[in-house]
CSV table of C-alpha atoms in Angstrom, one decimal:
chain,number,residue,atom,x,y,z
N,802,LEU,CA,22.8,1.1,23.2
N,803,SER,CA,26.4,0.5,22.2
N,804,ALA,CA,30.0,2.1,23.0
N,805,ARG,CA,30.2,2.5,19.0
N,806,PRO,CA,28.1,5.7,18.2
N,807,HIS,CA,28.4,5.4,14.7
N,808,CYS,CA,27.0,1.4,14.7
N,809,ALA,CA,24.8,2.8,17.6
N,810,GLY,CA,23.4,5.1,14.9
N,811,LYS,CA,22.6,3.1,12.4
N,812,MET,CA,20.9,0.0,14.4
N,813,ALA,CA,18.7,2.5,15.9
N,814,ALA,CA,17.5,4.0,12.5
N,815,ALA,CA,16.9,1.0,11.5
N,816,GLY,CA,15.2,-0.1,14.5
N,817,ARG,CA,12.9,2.9,14.0
N,818,ALA,CA,12.0,1.7,10.8
N,819,LEU,CA,11.3,-1.8,11.7
N,820,GLY,CA,9.1,-0.1,14.7
N,821,ALA,CA,7.6,2.3,11.5
N,822,ALA,CA,7.2,-1.4,9.8
N,823,ALA,CA,4.3,-1.7,12.4
N,824,LEU,CA,1.8,0.4,10.5
N,825,LEU,CA,1.8,0.9,7.3
N,826,SER,CA,0.1,3.9,5.5
N,827,PRO,CA,-3.3,2.3,3.6
N,828,TRP,CA,-3.5,5.2,1.0
N,829,TRP,CA,0.6,5.6,1.2
N,830,LEU,CA,0.6,6.5,-3.0
N,831,ARG,CA,-3.3,8.2,-3.1
N,832,ALA,CA,-2.9,10.1,0.5
N,833,PRO,CA,0.4,10.2,2.4
N,834,CYS,CA,-1.7,11.1,5.1
N,835,ARG,CA,-3.3,7.7,5.8
N,836,ALA,CA,-1.3,4.9,7.5
N,837,TYR,CA,-0.5,1.0,5.5
N,838,GLY,CA,0.4,-2.1,7.6
N,839,ALA,CA,-0.4,-4.5,10.3
N,840,ALA,CA,0.5,-4.5,14.1
N,841,ALA,CA,-1.0,-4.2,17.1
N,842,GLY,CA,1.4,-4.7,20.6
N,843,ALA,CA,4.0,-2.4,21.4
N,844,GLY,CA,7.3,-2.8,20.4
N,845,GLY,CA,10.0,-1.7,22.0
N,846,GLY,CA,14.1,-3.0,22.5
N,847,GLY,CA,15.4,-1.8,25.6
N,848,GLY,CA,18.6,-1.4,25.2
N,849,GLY,CA,21.0,-4.0,24.3
N,850,GLY,CA,22.4,-3.4,21.4
N,851,GLY,CA,20.7,-2.6,18.3
N,852,GLY,CA,19.7,-6.2,17.3
N,853,ARG,CA,17.7,-7.0,20.3
N,854,LEU,CA,16.2,-3.4,18.9
N,855,LEU,CA,15.2,-4.6,15.6
N,856,LEU,CA,14.2,-8.2,16.7
N,857,GLY,CA,11.7,-6.8,20.1
N,858,ALA,CA,10.3,-4.3,17.6
N,859,ALA,CA,9.7,-7.0,14.7
N,860,PHE,CA,8.0,-9.3,17.2
N,861,ALA,CA,5.2,-6.5,17.8
N,862,LEU,CA,3.7,-7.6,14.3
N,863,GLY,CA,3.5,-11.0,15.9
N,864,GLY,CA,-0.5,-10.5,18.0
N,865,GLY,CA,-1.5,-8.8,14.7
N,866,ALA,CA,0.8,-6.7,12.2
N,867,GLY,CA,1.8,-3.5,11.5
N,868,LEU,CA,4.2,-0.5,10.8
N,869,TYR,CA,5.1,2.8,11.9
N,870,LEU,CA,4.6,5.5,10.0
N,871,ALA,CA,6.2,8.4,10.9
N,872,ALA,CA,3.6,11.1,11.6
N,873,ARG,CA,3.5,14.1,10.8
N,874,GLN,CA,0.9,15.6,13.7
N,875,ARG,CA,1.3,13.6,16.8
N,876,LEU,CA,-1.7,15.2,18.4
N,877,TRP,CA,-4.6,15.4,15.5
N,878,GLU,CA,-8.0,16.7,15.9
N,879,HIS,CA,-10.9,14.2,14.4
N,880,SER,CA,-13.6,16.5,11.9
N,881,ALA,CA,-16.8,14.8,12.9
N,882,ALA,CA,-20.0,16.3,14.0
N,883,GLU,CA,-20.3,17.7,17.5
N,884,LEU,CA,-21.8,15.3,20.0
N,885,PRO,CA,-24.4,18.0,23.1
N,886,ALA,CA,-22.4,19.4,25.5
N,887,GLY,CA,-21.1,17.9,28.7
N,888,SER,CA,-20.8,14.4,25.7
N,889,LEU,CA,-17.7,12.2,25.3
N,890,GLN,CA,-14.5,13.9,25.1
N,891,LEU,CA,-12.5,11.3,23.1
N,892,THR,CA,-8.4,11.0,22.5
N,893,LEU,CA,-7.4,7.7,20.7
N,894,TYR,CA,-3.8,6.3,21.2
N,895,GLN,CA,-2.9,4.6,17.8
N,896,TYR,CA,-0.5,3.2,15.6
N,897,LYS,CA,-2.0,4.9,12.2
N,898,THR,CA,-1.4,1.5,10.8
N,899,CYS,CA,-2.1,-1.0,13.2
N,900,PRO,CA,-5.5,-3.0,12.3
N,901,PHE,CA,-6.8,-3.0,16.1
N,902,CYS,CA,-6.4,0.7,16.0
N,903,SER,CA,-7.9,1.1,12.2
N,904,LYS,CA,-11.3,-0.5,14.0
N,905,VAL,CA,-11.7,1.7,16.5
N,906,ARG,CA,-11.5,4.6,13.6
N,907,ALA,CA,-13.8,3.3,11.5
N,908,PHE,CA,-16.2,2.9,14.2
N,909,LEU,CA,-15.8,6.4,15.6
N,910,ASP,CA,-16.5,8.1,12.6
N,911,TYR,CA,-19.1,5.8,11.7
N,912,HIS,CA,-20.5,7.0,15.1
N,913,GLY,CA,-19.9,10.4,14.3
N,914,LEU,CA,-18.3,11.2,17.4
N,915,PRO,CA,-15.2,13.3,17.7
N,916,TYR,CA,-11.8,12.5,19.0
N,917,GLU,CA,-8.1,13.6,19.1
N,918,ILE,CA,-5.6,11.4,18.1
N,919,VAL,CA,-2.2,10.6,19.6
N,920,GLU,CA,0.5,8.7,17.9
N,921,VAL,CA,2.3,6.7,19.3
N,922,ASN,CA,6.6,5.5,18.7
N,923,PRO,CA,6.5,2.4,18.6
N,924,ILE,CA,9.9,2.1,20.1
N,925,MET,CA,9.7,4.0,23.1
N,926,ARG,CA,6.4,4.4,23.8
N,927,LYS,CA,6.8,7.4,25.2
N,928,GLU,CA,3.0,8.9,24.9
N,929,ILE,CA,1.2,5.7,26.8
N,930,LYS,CA,4.1,6.0,29.4
N,931,PHE,CA,1.1,6.9,32.1
N,932,SER,CA,-0.5,3.1,31.6
N,933,SER,CA,0.5,0.1,32.8
N,934,TYR,CA,-1.8,-1.3,29.8
N,935,ARG,CA,1.4,-1.0,27.5
N,936,LYS,CA,-0.7,-1.6,23.9
N,937,VAL,CA,-2.8,0.6,21.4
N,938,PRO,CA,-4.9,1.2,21.0
N,939,ILE,CA,-5.9,2.9,24.0
N,940,LEU,CA,-9.5,5.3,24.4
N,941,LEU,CA,-9.1,8.1,27.0
N,942,ALA,CA,-12.6,8.9,27.0
N,943,ASN,CA,-14.5,11.9,29.8
N,944,ALA,CA,-18.2,11.2,30.3
N,945,GLY,CA,-18.2,13.6,33.7
N,946,SER,CA,-14.9,11.7,34.8
N,947,PRO,CA,-12.1,10.3,33.1
N,948,LEU,CA,-11.3,6.6,32.0
N,949,GLN,CA,-9.1,4.8,30.4
N,950,LEU,CA,-10.6,2.1,27.7
N,951,ASN,CA,-8.1,-1.2,26.6
N,952,ASP,CA,-8.3,-3.7,24.0
N,953,SER,CA,-10.2,-2.2,20.7
N,954,SER,CA,-13.0,-4.7,21.0
N,955,VAL,CA,-14.3,-3.4,24.3
N,956,ILE,CA,-13.3,0.0,23.6
N,957,ILE,CA,-15.9,-0.4,20.7
N,958,SER,CA,-18.7,-2.9,22.7
N,959,ALA,CA,-18.4,-0.5,25.7
N,960,ILE,CA,-18.6,2.6,23.4
N,961,LYS,CA,-21.3,1.4,21.8
N,962,THR,CA,-22.8,0.5,24.5
N,963,TYR,CA,-23.2,3.4,25.8
N,964,LEU,CA,-24.3,5.9,22.7
N,965,ILE,CA,-27.7,3.5,23.1
N,966,SER,CA,-28.1,3.0,26.7
N,967,ARG,CA,-27.5,6.4,28.8
N,968,ARG,CA,-29.1,4.0,31.9
N,969,ASN,CA,-25.3,3.6,33.2
N,970,SER,CA,-22.3,6.0,33.5
N,971,LEU,CA,-19.7,4.6,31.2
N,972,GLU,CA,-17.0,3.7,34.1
N,973,GLU,CA,-20.7,1.4,34.8
N,974,ILE,CA,-20.0,-0.1,31.7
N,975,VAL,CA,-16.6,-0.8,31.7
N,976,SER,CA,-16.6,-2.9,34.5
N,977,PHE,CA,-18.7,-4.9,32.1
N,978,TYR,CA,-15.8,-5.7,30.9
N,979,PRO,CA,-12.9,-7.6,33.2
N,980,PRO,CA,-9.5,-7.9,32.3
N,981,MET,CA,-8.4,-11.9,33.1
N,982,LYS,CA,-5.1,-13.1,33.4
N,983,THR,CA,-4.1,-15.8,30.9
N,984,VAL,CA,-0.7,-17.2,30.3
N,985,SER,CA,-0.2,-17.6,26.2
N,986,GLU,CA,1.6,-20.2,23.9
N,987,GLU,CA,4.8,-18.7,24.0
N,988,GLY,CA,4.6,-18.7,28.3
N,989,LYS,CA,4.1,-15.4,28.7
N,990,GLU,CA,0.9,-13.3,31.0
N,991,VAL,CA,-1.2,-11.7,29.0
N,992,PHE,CA,-4.6,-10.2,30.0
N,993,GLU,CA,-7.7,-11.3,28.2
N,994,TYR,CA,-11.4,-9.3,28.7
N,995,GLY,CA,-14.1,-11.5,29.1
N,996,ASN,CA,-17.2,-10.4,27.2
N,997,LYS,CA,-15.9,-7.9,24.3
N,998,TYR,CA,-17.9,-9.2,21.6
N,999,TRP,CA,-21.4,-8.4,23.5
N,1000,LEU,CA,-23.2,-4.8,23.9
N,1001,MET,CA,-24.0,-4.6,28.2
N,1002,LEU,CA,-28.1,-4.0,26.7
N,1003,ASP,CA,-31.3,-4.7,28.7
N,1004,GLU,CA,-34.0,-7.1,27.4
N,1005,LYS,CA,-35.6,-3.9,25.6
N,1006,GLU,CA,-32.6,-2.3,24.6
N,1007,THR,CA,-31.5,-5.8,22.9
N,1008,LYS,CA,-35.0,-6.4,20.9
N,1009,ARG,CA,-34.7,-2.9,19.2
N,1010,ILE,CA,-30.9,-3.5,18.1
N,1011,TYR,CA,-31.2,-7.2,18.1
N,1012,PRO,CA,-34.7,-8.2,15.7
N,1013,VAL,CA,-33.9,-11.7,16.3
N,1014,LYS,CA,-30.9,-13.7,18.6
N,1015,GLU,CA,-29.5,-14.9,15.4
N,1016,VAL,CA,-28.5,-11.2,14.4
N,1017,ARG,CA,-26.4,-10.4,17.5
N,1018,VAL,CA,-24.8,-14.1,16.9
N,1019,GLU,CA,-23.8,-13.7,13.7
N,1020,GLU,CA,-22.2,-10.1,14.6
N,1021,MET,CA,-20.4,-11.1,17.6
N,1022,LYS,CA,-19.2,-14.2,15.5
N,1023,TRP,CA,-17.7,-12.5,12.4
N,1024,ARG,CA,-16.2,-9.5,15.1
N,1025,LYS,CA,-14.3,-12.3,16.1
N,1026,TRP,CA,-13.5,-14.2,13.4
N,1027,ALA,CA,-11.7,-10.4,12.4
N,1028,ASP,CA,-9.5,-10.0,15.5
N,1029,ASP,CA,-8.2,-14.0,15.5
N,1030,TRP,CA,-7.9,-14.9,11.7
N,1031,LEU,CA,-8.1,-11.9,9.0
N,1032,VAL,CA,-5.9,-9.7,11.1
N,1033,HIS,CA,-3.1,-11.8,11.0
N,1034,LEU,CA,-3.0,-12.2,7.2
N,1035,ILE,CA,-2.2,-8.7,7.1
N,1036,SER,CA,1.3,-9.3,7.9
N,1037,PRO,CA,2.9,-12.2,5.6
N,1038,ASN,CA,0.4,-10.0,2.7
N,1039,VAL,CA,2.4,-7.4,3.4
N,1040,TYR,CA,5.9,-8.7,3.1
N,1041,ARG,CA,5.1,-11.6,1.1
N,1042,THR,CA,8.3,-11.2,-1.0
N,1043,PRO,CA,11.6,-9.0,-0.6
N,1044,ARG,CA,10.4,-6.7,-3.2
N,1045,GLU,CA,7.0,-5.9,-1.1
N,1046,ALA,CA,9.0,-5.5,1.8
N,1047,LEU,CA,11.5,-3.4,0.4
N,1048,ALA,CA,8.7,-1.2,-1.0
N,1049,SER,CA,7.2,-0.6,2.4
N,1050,PHE,CA,10.5,0.4,4.1
N,1051,ASP,CA,11.7,2.8,0.9
N,1052,TYR,CA,8.0,4.4,1.4
N,1053,ILE,CA,9.0,4.7,5.5
N,1054,VAL,CA,11.9,6.1,4.8
N,1055,ARG,CA,11.1,8.7,2.2
N,1056,GLU,CA,7.9,9.9,5.0
N,1057,GLY,CA,10.5,9.9,8.0
N,1058,LYS,CA,13.4,12.3,9.3
N,1059,PHE,CA,16.7,9.8,7.6
N,1060,GLY,CA,20.1,11.0,7.1
N,1061,THR,CA,21.3,9.4,3.8
N,1062,MET,CA,23.1,6.6,4.6
N,1063,GLU,CA,21.4,6.1,7.6
N,1064,GLY,CA,18.4,6.2,5.6
N,1065,LEU,CA,19.7,3.1,3.5
N,1066,PHE,CA,21.0,0.9,6.4
N,1067,ALA,CA,17.7,1.3,7.7
N,1068,LYS,CA,15.6,0.3,4.8
N,1069,TYR,CA,17.5,-2.8,3.3
N,1070,VAL,CA,18.0,-4.4,6.9
N,1071,GLY,CA,14.3,-3.4,7.5
N,1072,ALA,CA,12.9,-5.0,4.7
N,1073,ILE,CA,14.8,-8.2,5.3
N,1074,ALA,CA,14.0,-8.5,9.1
N,1075,MET,CA,10.8,-7.8,8.2
N,1076,PHE,CA,10.6,-10.2,4.9
N,1077,PHE,CA,11.7,-13.2,7.6
N,1078,ILE,CA,9.3,-12.7,10.2
N,1079,SER,CA,6.6,-12.4,8.0
N,1080,LYS,CA,7.6,-16.1,7.2
N,1081,ARG,CA,8.1,-16.6,10.9
N,1082,LEU,CA,4.4,-15.4,11.4
N,1083,LYS,CA,3.3,-17.7,8.0
N,1084,LYS,CA,4.2,-20.5,9.9
N,1085,ARG,CA,3.0,-20.1,13.0
N,1086,HIS,CA,-0.6,-19.4,12.4
N,1087,HIS,CA,-0.4,-22.3,9.4
N,1088,LEU,CA,-1.0,-19.7,6.0
N,1089,GLN,CA,-0.5,-21.9,2.5
N,1090,ASP,CA,3.0,-21.7,0.8
N,1091,ASP,CA,1.1,-18.3,-1.5
N,1092,VAL,CA,-0.4,-16.5,1.7
N,1093,ARG,CA,-2.6,-14.6,-1.1
N,1094,GLU,CA,-5.0,-17.8,-0.8
N,1095,ASP,CA,-5.7,-17.3,2.4
N,1096,LEU,CA,-6.2,-13.9,2.1
N,1097,TYR,CA,-8.6,-14.2,-1.6
N,1098,LYS,CA,-10.5,-17.4,0.6
N,1099,ALA,CA,-11.0,-15.1,3.8
N,1100,VAL,CA,-12.2,-12.6,2.2
N,1101,ASN,CA,-14.5,-14.5,0.2
N,1102,GLU,CA,-15.6,-16.3,3.1
N,1103,TRP,CA,-16.6,-13.0,4.8
N,1104,VAL,CA,-18.4,-11.6,1.2
N,1105,LYS,CA,-20.5,-15.1,1.1
N,1106,ALA,CA,-21.9,-14.0,4.8
N,1107,VAL,CA,-23.0,-10.7,3.5
N,1108,GLY,CA,-24.9,-12.6,1.2
N,1109,LYS,CA,-26.3,-11.3,-2.5
N,1110,HIS,CA,-29.0,-9.6,-0.9
N,1111,ARG,CA,-27.9,-7.1,1.8
N,1112,LEU,CA,-25.8,-4.2,1.5
N,1113,PHE,CA,-23.7,-5.2,5.2
N,1114,MET,CA,-23.7,-8.0,6.8
N,1115,GLY,CA,-25.7,-5.4,9.2
N,1116,GLY,CA,-28.5,-4.9,6.5
N,1117,ASN,CA,-28.9,-1.1,5.1
N,1118,GLN,CA,-26.4,0.0,7.3
N,1119,PRO,CA,-23.1,-1.4,8.3
N,1120,ASN,CA,-22.9,-3.6,11.9
N,1121,LEU,CA,-19.8,-3.9,14.7
N,1122,ALA,CA,-18.9,-7.2,12.7
N,1123,ASP,CA,-18.8,-4.8,8.8
N,1124,LEU,CA,-16.6,-2.2,10.6
N,1125,ALA,CA,-14.2,-4.2,11.9
N,1126,VAL,CA,-13.5,-6.3,9.3
N,1127,TYR,CA,-13.1,-2.7,7.1
N,1128,GLY,CA,-10.7,-1.1,9.8
N,1129,VAL,CA,-8.5,-4.2,9.1
N,1130,LEU,CA,-8.5,-5.0,5.4
N,1131,ARG,CA,-8.2,-0.9,5.0
N,1132,VAL,CA,-4.5,-0.6,6.5
N,1133,MET,CA,-3.5,-2.4,2.9
N,1134,GLU,CA,-4.9,0.2,0.9
N,1135,GLY,CA,-2.1,1.6,-2.0
N,1136,LEU,CA,-0.2,-1.4,-1.7
N,1137,GLU,CA,-0.1,-4.4,-3.7
N,1138,ALA,CA,-1.7,-6.7,-1.7
N,1139,PHE,CA,-4.7,-4.7,-1.5
N,1140,ASP,CA,-4.8,-4.3,-5.0
N,1141,ASP,CA,-4.5,-8.2,-5.7
N,1142,MET,CA,-7.3,-9.0,-2.8
N,1143,MET,CA,-9.5,-6.5,-4.4
N,1144,PHE,CA,-8.8,-8.0,-8.4
N,1145,HIS,CA,-9.2,-11.5,-6.8
N,1146,THR,CA,-12.1,-12.1,-5.0
N,1147,LYS,CA,-15.7,-9.9,-4.8
N,1148,ILE,CA,-15.0,-7.9,-2.5
N,1149,GLN,CA,-15.0,-4.3,-3.6
N,1150,PRO,CA,-18.9,-3.7,-4.2
N,1151,TRP,CA,-18.6,-4.2,-0.1
N,1152,TYR,CA,-16.0,-2.1,0.2
N,1153,GLU,CA,-17.0,0.6,-1.8
N,1154,ARG,CA,-20.1,1.2,0.0
N,1155,MET,CA,-18.6,0.9,3.5
N,1156,GLU,CA,-15.9,3.4,2.5
N,1157,GLU,CA,-19.0,5.8,1.0
N,1158,VAL,CA,-21.2,5.5,4.2
N,1159,ILE,CA,-17.9,5.5,6.6
N,1160,GLN,CA,-16.9,9.1,4.6
N,1161,LYS,CA,-20.6,10.6,4.9
N,1162,ALA,CA,-20.6,10.1,8.2
N,1163,ALA,CA,-17.9,12.0,8.9
N,1164,VAL,CA,-19.2,14.8,6.7
């Protein structure tokens, strides 16, 4: 990093902590093995000084949020009902507190699919060096031949299609979601995935899953809403005040392997950096001065869409929109933003039903 090792060590520590800020554990007070946070993408700083490393890690939050929880295990086998012999073998590469990764886990858990998790370091990302696609989640699936699936919504749509319709191979199904190169608002080339909210079903299968057209349209609309709007409310709320940002980094440092001095440096520099970056995100997404109001409004909008006469948007069982919204929101569990949301909105009954049904599926 730098010719001065003492300073470089401190900057590296701050970089690791800020990358850690890309994912924060949901149950950080109640169950530390989970994670809270917000961010997608990948964060890296390549060489050129600690400042660039911090900034690079911070901008990983811009696409969706995040805080990297230094995982005590890098490989963890998920306990779920086994599938018949010859079925899917799945490995999920993730940041534990990334909302997009949380979406995929909620989907896999609800469908009782066993999978392994590899926790990715958001700075170096050595765990995904095999991939030219440098974001998470990445799902490696083997249904007879190995296949890499990118993008959380593509992963969910492709695997759901495969579970419903075994007419096509998983490889063929994934080909229905082609990557398309486009240019972002910042002028960078990025890949978007066509049709990513569609399930590729024939007419008979479609009628079985979606009895009326409106059911499919509603599910797709709210899945897209979770990706395009809800996820961008996480970081500004998690790092809303210096106190909230500091509380987040205090947890990261306590859980990570830091020396006394480098831990203090990482904690305070990281918290200050994320506090200011959250303000930049607030401006980018045109949020109100009190970002909690945007969170409350969005959550109540979701509750209203579900309605009073349905347990879930999917009816008696969650659909893909339910799983997406739940996956995004749960990365805030254990944080002040989550508690405020539960107190000031009408989300709690639906949220607790989601927790219960996913826990039952896992058992």
